[in-house]
Coordinates of C-alpha atoms and ligand atoms in Angstrom, one line a residue:
M1 CA 106.5 149.7 93.7
S2 CA 103.8 147.2 92.6
L3 CA 100.2 148.1 91.8
R4 CA 99.1 146.3 94.9
A5 CA 101.4 148.4 97.1
W6 CA 100.2 151.6 95.5
Q7 CA 96.5 150.6 96.0
L8 CA 97.1 149.6 99.6
A9 CA 98.9 152.9 100.3
A10 CA 96.1 154.9 98.6
F11 CA 93.4 153.1 100.6
A12 CA 95.3 153.4 103.8
Y13 CA 95.8 157.2 103.3
V14 CA 92.1 157.8 102.5
L15 CA 90.8 155.6 105.3
L16 CA 93.1 157.2 107.8
L17 CA 92.1 160.6 106.7
V18 CA 88.4 159.8 107.1
L19 CA 88.9 158.0 110.4
V20 CA 90.9 160.9 111.8
A21 CA 88.4 163.5 110.5
L22 CA 85.5 161.5 112.1
E23 CA 86.9 160.1 115.2
V24 CA 89.1 162.9 116.6
P25 CA 86.1 165.3 117.1
L26 CA 84.0 162.4 118.3
V27 CA 86.5 161.4 120.9
L28 CA 87.1 165.0 121.9
N29 CA 83.3 165.6 122.4
L30 CA 82.7 162.3 124.1
G31 CA 84.2 163.4 127.5
R32 CA 82.2 166.6 127.5
R33 CA 79.0 164.9 126.4
V34 CA 79.2 162.1 128.9
D35 CA 80.0 164.6 131.7
A36 CA 76.9 166.7 130.7
E37 CA 74.7 163.7 130.6
V38 CA 75.9 162.4 133.9
R39 CA 75.2 165.8 135.5
A40 CA 71.8 166.1 133.9
E41 CA 70.8 162.6 135.0
A42 CA 72.1 163.3 138.6
A43 CA 70.2 166.6 138.7
S44 CA 66.9 165.0 137.5
Q45 CA 67.2 162.1 139.9
A46 CA 68.0 164.4 142.8
T47 CA 65.0 166.6 141.9
L48 CA 62.8 163.5 141.5
V49 CA 63.8 162.1 144.9
A50 CA 63.3 165.5 146.5
A51 CA 59.8 165.8 145.0
S52 CA 58.9 162.2 146.1
A53 CA 60.4 162.7 149.6
G54 CA 58.4 165.9 150.3
G55 CA 55.8 165.1 153.0
R56 CA 57.2 161.7 153.7
L57 CA 60.3 162.5 155.7
A58 CA 59.0 160.6 158.7
D59 CA 58.8 157.3 156.8
V60 CA 62.4 156.2 156.9
E61 CA 61.8 152.9 155.1
Q62 CA 60.2 154.6 152.1
L63 CA 63.0 157.1 152.1
D64 CA 65.6 154.2 152.0
D65 CA 63.7 152.7 149.1
L66 CA 63.7 156.0 147.3
A67 CA 67.4 156.5 147.9
D68 CA 68.3 152.9 146.7
T69 CA 66.3 153.2 143.5
A70 CA 67.8 156.6 142.6
A71 CA 71.3 155.4 143.5
D72 CA 70.8 152.4 141.1
A73 CA 69.6 154.8 138.3
V74 CA 72.6 157.1 138.5
G75 CA 75.2 154.6 139.5
G76 CA 76.2 156.6 142.6
R77 CA 75.2 157.2 146.2
V78 CA 72.0 159.1 147.3
V79 CA 71.7 160.6 150.8
L80 CA 68.7 162.3 152.3
T81 CA 68.9 164.6 155.3
D82 CA 66.5 166.6 157.4
A83 CA 66.5 170.4 157.6
R84 CA 69.5 170.3 160.0
G85 CA 71.5 168.1 157.8
V86 CA 71.1 165.0 159.9
L87 CA 71.1 161.8 157.8
L88 CA 67.6 160.3 157.2
A89 CA 68.4 157.7 154.5
D90 CA 71.5 156.6 152.7
S91 CA 71.8 154.2 149.7
G92 CA 75.2 153.3 150.9
A93 CA 74.9 151.4 154.2
D94 CA 78.2 152.3 155.7
V95 CA 77.2 155.5 157.6
A96 CA 75.3 155.3 160.8
P97 CA 71.9 157.0 160.7
G98 CA 71.8 160.2 162.7
S99 CA 75.2 161.5 161.4
S100 CA 75.3 165.1 160.4
Y101 CA 76.0 166.1 156.8
A102 CA 75.5 169.8 157.5
S103 CA 79.3 170.3 157.2
R104 CA 79.3 169.2 153.6
P105 CA 79.2 172.4 151.6
E106 CA 76.8 171.1 148.9
V107 CA 74.3 169.9 151.7
A108 CA 74.6 173.2 153.4
A109 CA 73.9 175.0 150.1
A110 CA 70.8 172.8 149.5
L111 CA 69.6 173.5 153.0
R112 CA 69.9 177.2 152.2
G113 CA 67.5 176.5 149.3
Q114 CA 70.1 176.4 146.5
V115 CA 70.8 173.6 143.9
A116 CA 74.4 172.7 144.1
Q117 CA 76.3 170.8 141.5
G118 CA 80.1 170.4 141.1
T119 CA 83.1 168.3 141.9
R120 CA 85.2 168.1 145.0
R121 CA 87.6 165.8 146.6
S122 CA 86.1 163.8 149.4
A123 CA 88.4 163.5 152.4
T124 CA 86.4 160.6 153.8
L125 CA 86.5 158.5 150.6
D126 CA 89.8 159.9 149.2
E127 CA 88.4 160.3 145.7
E128 CA 87.0 162.9 143.5
L129 CA 83.2 163.2 143.6
L130 CA 80.6 164.7 141.4
Y131 CA 78.0 166.0 143.8
T132 CA 74.4 167.2 143.1
A133 CA 72.4 168.5 146.0
V134 CA 68.8 169.9 146.0
P135 CA 66.5 171.0 148.8
I136 CA 63.4 169.0 149.8
L137 CA 60.5 171.4 150.0
E138 CA 57.2 171.0 151.7
G139 CA 54.7 173.7 151.0
G140 CA 57.5 176.1 150.2
R141 CA 59.5 175.3 153.3
R142 CA 62.9 173.7 153.2
V143 CA 62.7 170.5 155.2
G144 CA 65.8 168.7 154.1
A145 CA 68.2 168.0 151.3
V146 CA 68.9 165.2 148.8
R147 CA 72.5 164.7 147.7
V148 CA 73.6 162.5 144.9
T149 CA 77.4 161.7 144.6
Q150 CA 79.1 159.9 141.8
S151 CA 82.7 158.9 141.4
V152 CA 84.4 161.1 138.8
D153 CA 87.0 158.4 138.3
A154 CA 84.2 155.9 137.3
V155 CA 82.8 158.4 134.8
R156 CA 86.3 159.0 133.4
A157 CA 87.0 155.3 133.2
E158 CA 83.8 154.9 131.2
V159 CA 84.8 157.7 128.9
R160 CA 88.2 156.0 128.4
R161 CA 86.5 152.7 127.7
D162 CA 84.2 154.4 125.1
T163 CA 87.2 156.1 123.6
L164 CA 89.1 152.8 123.3
V165 CA 86.0 151.2 121.7
L166 CA 85.9 154.0 119.2
I167 CA 89.6 153.6 118.4
G168 CA 89.1 149.8 118.1
I169 CA 86.2 150.3 115.6
G170 CA 88.4 152.7 113.7
L171 CA 91.3 150.2 113.5
G172 CA 88.8 147.5 112.6
A173 CA 87.4 149.6 109.7
L174 CA 91.0 150.3 108.6
A175 CA 91.9 146.6 108.6
I176 CA 88.7 145.7 106.7
G177 CA 89.4 148.5 104.2
L178 CA 93.0 147.3 103.7
V179 CA 91.8 143.7 103.1
V180 CA 89.3 145.0 100.6
A181 CA 92.0 147.0 98.9
W182 CA 94.3 143.9 98.8
L183 CA 91.6 141.8 97.2
L184 CA 90.7 144.6 94.8
A185 CA 94.3 145.0 93.8
G186 CA 94.5 141.2 93.2
A187 CA 91.6 141.4 90.9
L188 CA 93.2 144.3 89.1
T189 CA 96.7 142.8 88.7
R190 CA 95.7 139.2 88.0
P191 CA 94.6 139.9 84.4
L192 CA 97.6 142.1 83.9
R193 CA 99.9 139.4 85.0
A194 CA 98.2 136.9 82.6
I195 CA 98.7 139.4 79.7
T196 CA 102.4 139.9 80.7
Q197 CA 102.9 136.2 80.6
V198 CA 101.3 136.0 77.1
A199 CA 103.5 138.9 76.0
R200 CA 106.6 137.0 77.3
R201 CA 105.5 133.8 75.4
V202 CA 105.1 135.9 72.3
A203 CA 108.6 137.4 72.8
G204 CA 109.9 133.9 73.2
G205 CA 108.6 133.0 69.8
D206 CA 105.2 131.4 70.6
L207 CA 103.0 133.4 68.2
D208 CA 100.0 131.2 68.9
A209 CA 99.8 132.5 72.5
R210 CA 96.6 134.6 73.1
A211 CA 95.6 136.6 76.1
E212 CA 92.2 135.9 77.7
E213 CA 89.9 138.9 77.1
T214 CA 88.3 139.1 80.6
G215 CA 88.3 141.4 83.5
A216 CA 87.6 145.1 83.5
R217 CA 87.0 147.0 80.3
E218 CA 90.6 148.4 80.3
H219 CA 92.0 144.8 80.8
R220 CA 89.9 143.5 77.9
E221 CA 91.2 146.4 75.8
V222 CA 94.9 145.6 76.6
A223 CA 94.3 141.9 76.0
R224 CA 92.6 142.7 72.7
A225 CA 95.4 145.0 71.6
V226 CA 98.1 142.4 72.6
N227 CA 96.2 139.7 70.7
A228 CA 95.7 141.8 67.6
S229 CA 99.4 142.8 67.4
T230 CA 100.4 139.1 68.0
A231 CA 98.1 138.0 65.2
R232 CA 99.5 140.7 62.9
L233 CA 103.1 139.8 63.9
G234 CA 102.3 136.1 63.3
S235 CA 100.9 136.7 59.8
A236 CA 103.7 139.1 58.9
L237 CA 106.2 136.5 59.9
V238 CA 104.5 133.7 58.0
A239 CA 104.4 136.0 54.9
Q240 CA 108.1 136.8 55.3
R241 CA 109.0 133.1 55.7
E242 CA 106.9 132.2 52.7
F243 CA 108.6 134.9 50.7
V244 CA 112.1 133.9 51.6
G245 CA 111.2 130.2 51.1
N246 CA 109.7 130.9 47.7
A247 CA 112.6 133.1 46.7
A248 CA 115.2 130.5 47.7
H249 CA 113.2 127.8 46.0
Q250 CA 113.0 129.9 42.8
L251 CA 116.8 130.6 43.0
R252 CA 117.7 126.9 43.5
T253 CA 116.7 125.6 40.1
P254 CA 118.4 128.2 38.0
L255 CA 121.5 127.9 40.3
T256 CA 121.7 124.2 39.7
G257 CA 121.2 124.7 36.0
L258 CA 123.9 127.4 35.9
R259 CA 126.3 125.1 37.8
L260 CA 125.7 122.2 35.4
R261 CA 126.2 124.5 32.4
L262 CA 129.5 125.9 33.8
E263 CA 130.6 122.3 34.5
A264 CA 129.8 121.2 31.0
A265 CA 131.5 124.3 29.5
S266 CA 134.7 123.8 31.6
L267 CA 134.8 120.2 30.4
K268 CA 134.6 121.4 26.8
A269 CA 137.0 124.3 27.2
E270 CA 140.4 123.8 25.7
D271 CA 141.9 127.1 26.7
P272 CA 143.4 126.5 30.3
A273 CA 142.7 130.2 31.2
L274 CA 139.1 129.9 30.2
R275 CA 138.8 126.6 32.1
R276 CA 140.2 128.2 35.2
D277 CA 137.6 131.0 34.9
L278 CA 134.8 128.6 34.4
E279 CA 135.9 126.5 37.5
A280 CA 136.1 129.7 39.5
G281 CA 132.6 130.5 38.3
E282 CA 131.5 127.0 39.5
R283 CA 132.9 127.8 43.0
E284 CA 131.1 131.1 43.1
V285 CA 127.8 129.4 42.2
D286 CA 128.4 126.8 44.9
R287 CA 129.0 129.6 47.4
L288 CA 125.8 131.4 46.2
A289 CA 123.9 128.1 46.5
R290 CA 125.1 127.7 50.1
T291 CA 124.2 131.2 51.0
V292 CA 120.7 130.6 49.7
A293 CA 120.5 127.4 51.8
D294 CA 121.8 129.3 54.9
L295 CA 119.2 132.1 54.3
L296 CA 116.5 129.4 54.1
V297 CA 117.6 128.1 57.5
L298 CA 117.7 131.6 59.0
A299 CA 114.3 132.4 57.5
R300 CA 112.8 129.8 59.8
G301 CA 114.4 131.7 62.7
G302 CA 112.3 131.9 65.9
E303 CA 110.3 128.8 64.9
R304 CA 109.7 126.3 67.7
P305 CA 110.1 122.6 66.9
A306 CA 106.7 121.2 66.2
A307 CA 107.3 118.2 68.4
P308 CA 110.1 117.2 70.8
A309 CA 112.9 115.4 69.1
A310 CA 113.6 111.7 69.5
P311 CA 116.7 111.2 71.7
L312 CA 119.8 111.5 69.5
P313 CA 122.9 109.5 70.5
V314 CA 125.7 112.1 70.5
A315 CA 128.6 109.8 70.0
A316 CA 127.2 108.6 66.7
A317 CA 126.4 112.1 65.5
V318 CA 129.9 113.3 66.4
R319 CA 131.6 110.4 64.7
S320 CA 129.6 110.8 61.4
A321 CA 130.4 114.6 61.4
A322 CA 134.1 113.8 61.8
E323 CA 133.8 111.4 58.9
R324 CA 132.2 114.0 56.7
W325 CA 135.1 116.4 57.4
R326 CA 138.0 114.0 57.5
S327 CA 139.0 114.4 53.9
V328 CA 138.7 118.2 54.0
A329 CA 140.9 118.2 57.0
E330 CA 143.5 115.9 55.4
D331 CA 143.6 118.2 52.3
A332 CA 144.4 121.1 54.6
G333 CA 147.0 119.1 56.4
V334 CA 145.0 119.2 59.7
G335 CA 144.5 116.3 62.0
L336 CA 141.1 115.5 63.4
R337 CA 141.0 114.0 66.9
V338 CA 137.6 112.8 68.1
D339 CA 136.5 112.0 71.7
P340 CA 132.9 110.9 71.2
G341 CA 132.3 110.8 75.0
P342 CA 130.0 108.3 76.8
E343 CA 128.1 106.0 74.4
D344 CA 124.8 106.5 76.1
A345 CA 124.9 110.3 76.0
A346 CA 121.8 111.6 74.1
V347 CA 120.3 115.0 73.3
A348 CA 116.8 116.0 72.7
V349 CA 117.6 117.7 69.4
G350 CA 116.7 117.1 65.8
G351 CA 119.5 115.0 64.0
A352 CA 119.6 117.2 60.9
D353 CA 120.1 120.4 63.0
V354 CA 122.9 118.8 65.1
A355 CA 124.6 117.8 61.8
L356 CA 124.4 121.3 60.4
V357 CA 125.7 122.9 63.6
L358 CA 128.7 120.5 63.8
D359 CA 129.4 121.0 60.1
N360 CA 129.6 124.8 60.6
L361 CA 131.8 124.5 63.7
L362 CA 134.1 121.9 62.1
E363 CA 134.4 124.0 58.9
N364 CA 135.4 127.0 60.9
A365 CA 138.0 125.1 63.0
I366 CA 139.5 123.3 60.0
E367 CA 139.7 126.6 58.0
H368 CA 141.4 128.4 60.9
A369 CA 143.7 125.5 62.0
P370 CA 147.3 125.8 60.6
A371 CA 148.6 122.8 58.7
G372 CA 150.2 120.3 61.0
T373 CA 148.0 121.0 64.0
D374 CA 145.0 119.1 65.3
V375 CA 141.3 120.0 65.5
E376 CA 139.8 118.4 68.6
L377 CA 136.2 117.4 68.7
A378 CA 135.2 116.2 72.2
V379 CA 132.0 115.4 74.0
A380 CA 131.4 115.9 77.8
V381 CA 128.3 115.3 79.9
A382 CA 127.2 118.1 82.3
A383 CA 124.2 118.4 84.5
G384 CA 121.2 118.2 82.2
A385 CA 123.2 119.0 79.1
V386 CA 125.7 117.5 76.7
V387 CA 128.7 119.8 75.9
I388 CA 130.4 119.4 72.5
G389 CA 133.7 121.3 72.1
V390 CA 135.4 122.0 68.8
A391 CA 138.9 123.4 69.4
D392 CA 141.7 124.5 67.0
R393 CA 145.2 126.0 67.2
G394 CA 144.4 128.8 64.8
P395 CA 144.8 132.6 65.3
G396 CA 141.8 132.7 67.7
L397 CA 139.6 135.8 68.1
R398 CA 140.7 139.3 68.0
A399 CA 139.7 141.7 70.9
G400 CA 136.0 142.7 70.5
E401 CA 135.2 139.9 68.0
A402 CA 133.8 137.5 70.6
D403 CA 130.7 139.5 71.1
R404 CA 130.0 139.8 67.4
V405 CA 130.9 136.4 65.8
F406 CA 127.3 135.1 66.2
E407 CA 125.8 138.1 64.3
R408 CA 124.5 137.5 60.8
F409 CA 127.0 138.4 58.0
F410 CA 129.7 139.2 60.6
R411 CA 133.2 138.0 59.5
G412 CA 136.2 138.6 61.6
A413 CA 139.8 139.5 60.9
S414 CA 140.6 136.0 59.8
S415 CA 138.2 136.3 56.8
G416 CA 141.0 137.8 54.7
A417 CA 142.6 134.4 54.5
R418 CA 139.2 132.7 53.8
P419 CA 137.5 134.6 51.0
H420 CA 134.7 132.2 50.5
G421 CA 132.5 132.7 53.6
S422 CA 129.4 134.7 54.0
G423 CA 129.4 135.2 57.8
L424 CA 126.2 133.2 58.3
G425 CA 127.8 130.0 59.8
L426 CA 127.8 130.9 63.5
A427 CA 124.4 132.7 63.2
I428 CA 123.0 129.4 62.0
V429 CA 124.7 127.6 64.9
E430 CA 123.1 129.9 67.4
E431 CA 119.7 129.8 65.8
L432 CA 119.6 126.0 65.6
A433 CA 121.0 125.5 69.1
G434 CA 118.5 128.0 70.5
R435 CA 115.6 126.4 68.7
W436 CA 116.1 123.3 70.9
G437 CA 116.9 125.1 74.1
G438 CA 120.7 124.9 73.7
S439 CA 123.4 127.5 73.3
A440 CA 126.7 128.1 71.7
T441 CA 129.8 130.1 72.5
L442 CA 133.2 130.8 70.9
A443 CA 136.2 131.9 72.9
N444 CA 140.0 131.8 72.8
R445 CA 141.7 128.9 74.4
E446 CA 144.8 128.8 76.5
G447 CA 147.9 128.1 74.5
G448 CA 146.4 129.7 71.4
G449 CA 143.5 129.0 69.1
A450 CA 139.8 129.1 69.6
R451 CA 137.3 126.7 71.1
A452 CA 133.6 126.6 70.2
E453 CA 131.3 125.1 72.8
L454 CA 127.9 123.8 72.0
R455 CA 125.6 123.0 74.9
L456 CA 122.5 120.9 74.1
P457 CA 119.8 119.7 76.5
S458 CA 120.1 116.0 77.4
A459 CA 117.3 113.7 76.4
P460 CA 115.3 112.5 79.4
V461 CA 116.8 109.3 80.8
A462 CA 113.6 107.2 80.5
A463 CA 113.2 108.1 76.9
R464 CA 116.8 107.4 76.2
A465 CA 117.0 103.9 77.6
G466 CA 115.0 102.3 74.8
S467 CA 116.5 104.2 71.9
V468 CA 120.2 103.8 72.4
V469 CA 121.5 100.5 71.2
Ligands
ATP501 N1 137.7 128.7 65.0 C1 137.7 130.0 64.8 N2 138.9 130.7 65.0 C2 139.0 132.0 64.9 N3 137.9 132.8 64.4 C3 136.8 132.2 64.2 C4 136.6 130.8 64.3 N4 135.3 130.5 64.0 C5 134.7 131.6 63.6 N5 135.6 132.6 63.7 C6 135.3 134.1 63.4 O1 133.9 134.3 63.4 C7 133.5 134.8 62.2 C8 132.1 134.3 61.9 O2 132.1 133.0 61.6 P1 131.0 132.4 60.7 O3 131.1 130.9 60.7 O4 129.7 132.9 61.1 O5 131.3 133.0 59.3 P2 132.4 132.5 58.3 O6 133.0 131.3 58.7 O7 133.3 133.7 58.1 O8 131.5 132.4 57.0 P3 130.5 131.1 56.7 O9 130.5 130.2 57.9 O10 129.2 131.7 56.4 O11 131.1 130.5 55.5 C9 134.5 134.3 61.2 O12 134.6 135.2 60.1 C10 135.8 134.4 62.0 O13 136.3 135.7 62.0
MG502 MG1 131.9 129.5 59.2

């Protein structure tokens, strides 16, 4: 689950909790409060009308005005009767003056001097009414009654509307809260993502990558820690490379000297046994010199090329590699078949690195190929890449070797017959191919033998056009 999802879930939980805690009691109270308010308002209006009407019962017009004003104020109907319950004024115009209201229980109660308030179903209107009836007094005498009726359904509808508004406000607050959480989470995760990207670049070998030290204090701390460890890693790597480079350099001169002395001594040696020993010594020194050179290449492991390579025509590189190895192959009784592929195929890889990779693959193939068989060197063009295959009819790989042959110093079962290797050849192939965004594999081929496949990125077509002759 992402940080953003966590934060949204946490915000939603807290907001819902707060909203439920606040709104549920509010909504539950709302009905009761509105009801009480409506009743109080009706009672006060009824009392007001009764007080104003006292002494003016004969003035029908004024009574009508009184009834209309009060009806507007309470949002209902106001009726005034005389002491017998006969209608004097009615805010609703649909009842003929002179009708009797004495049969209405609340009017009857008011005429008896009581204040009546409650709800009942009106048979005439077929709806539930909230009634409030009060007596009209004149000098302590009951001279009539005022009745206020309101529709309970209307009050309920209003409560429902208010409840919906409350729920709407709650949902709105929830939505705003979630949007804020979303934006906040973005602000939290953005610097983290940037740091992750930098860490990935560092893992990919770009030790100059640095995270921007911005954002919250914790973000800055992480960025600072990543930058500090990258810087330390970078300087440690530089120191290690310098050390290996220096050591190899220091070894090279005495090795050359040693080789020259052995050569000179073997020329002077008259004893054939001594000469054989000296020549064997020369070969050992050669091997040591090569291992030192291999280590130098691997010490530069993880380095990115400083600049993109100029497009390298593959056919030419393959042909010249084959020429370098033709005599070795002939000495071993092995044929060398070359298919240089399309002449315009080019790769964006340094020429020296391609040569070194091909040398290692051809050396392996020729060493493994039995006399009388052919080593095939072929180029094919695939989407965005050039594939160079080096195949032989040797013993192939034993089970489990395929995963390990690219490891440094790993030598397989076939090494018994080839005592002079160090197991660094394929490690160098992988290192150099990877440096330019390519890859290498080694697998058994059908019909026996092994096939190494080198996949290198093609040079962009536009760049290639001018450089290939
Ligand atoms: N063409 C091949 N056929 C069969 N096995 C191979 C082939 N090429 C490589 N191998 C196996 O992979 C191992 C590793 O090869 P790699 O080139 O790294 O080392 P090496 O050839 O033994 O020594 P070096 O190349 O350092 O002289 C070899 O020892 C061998 O067992
Ligand atoms: Mg090898």
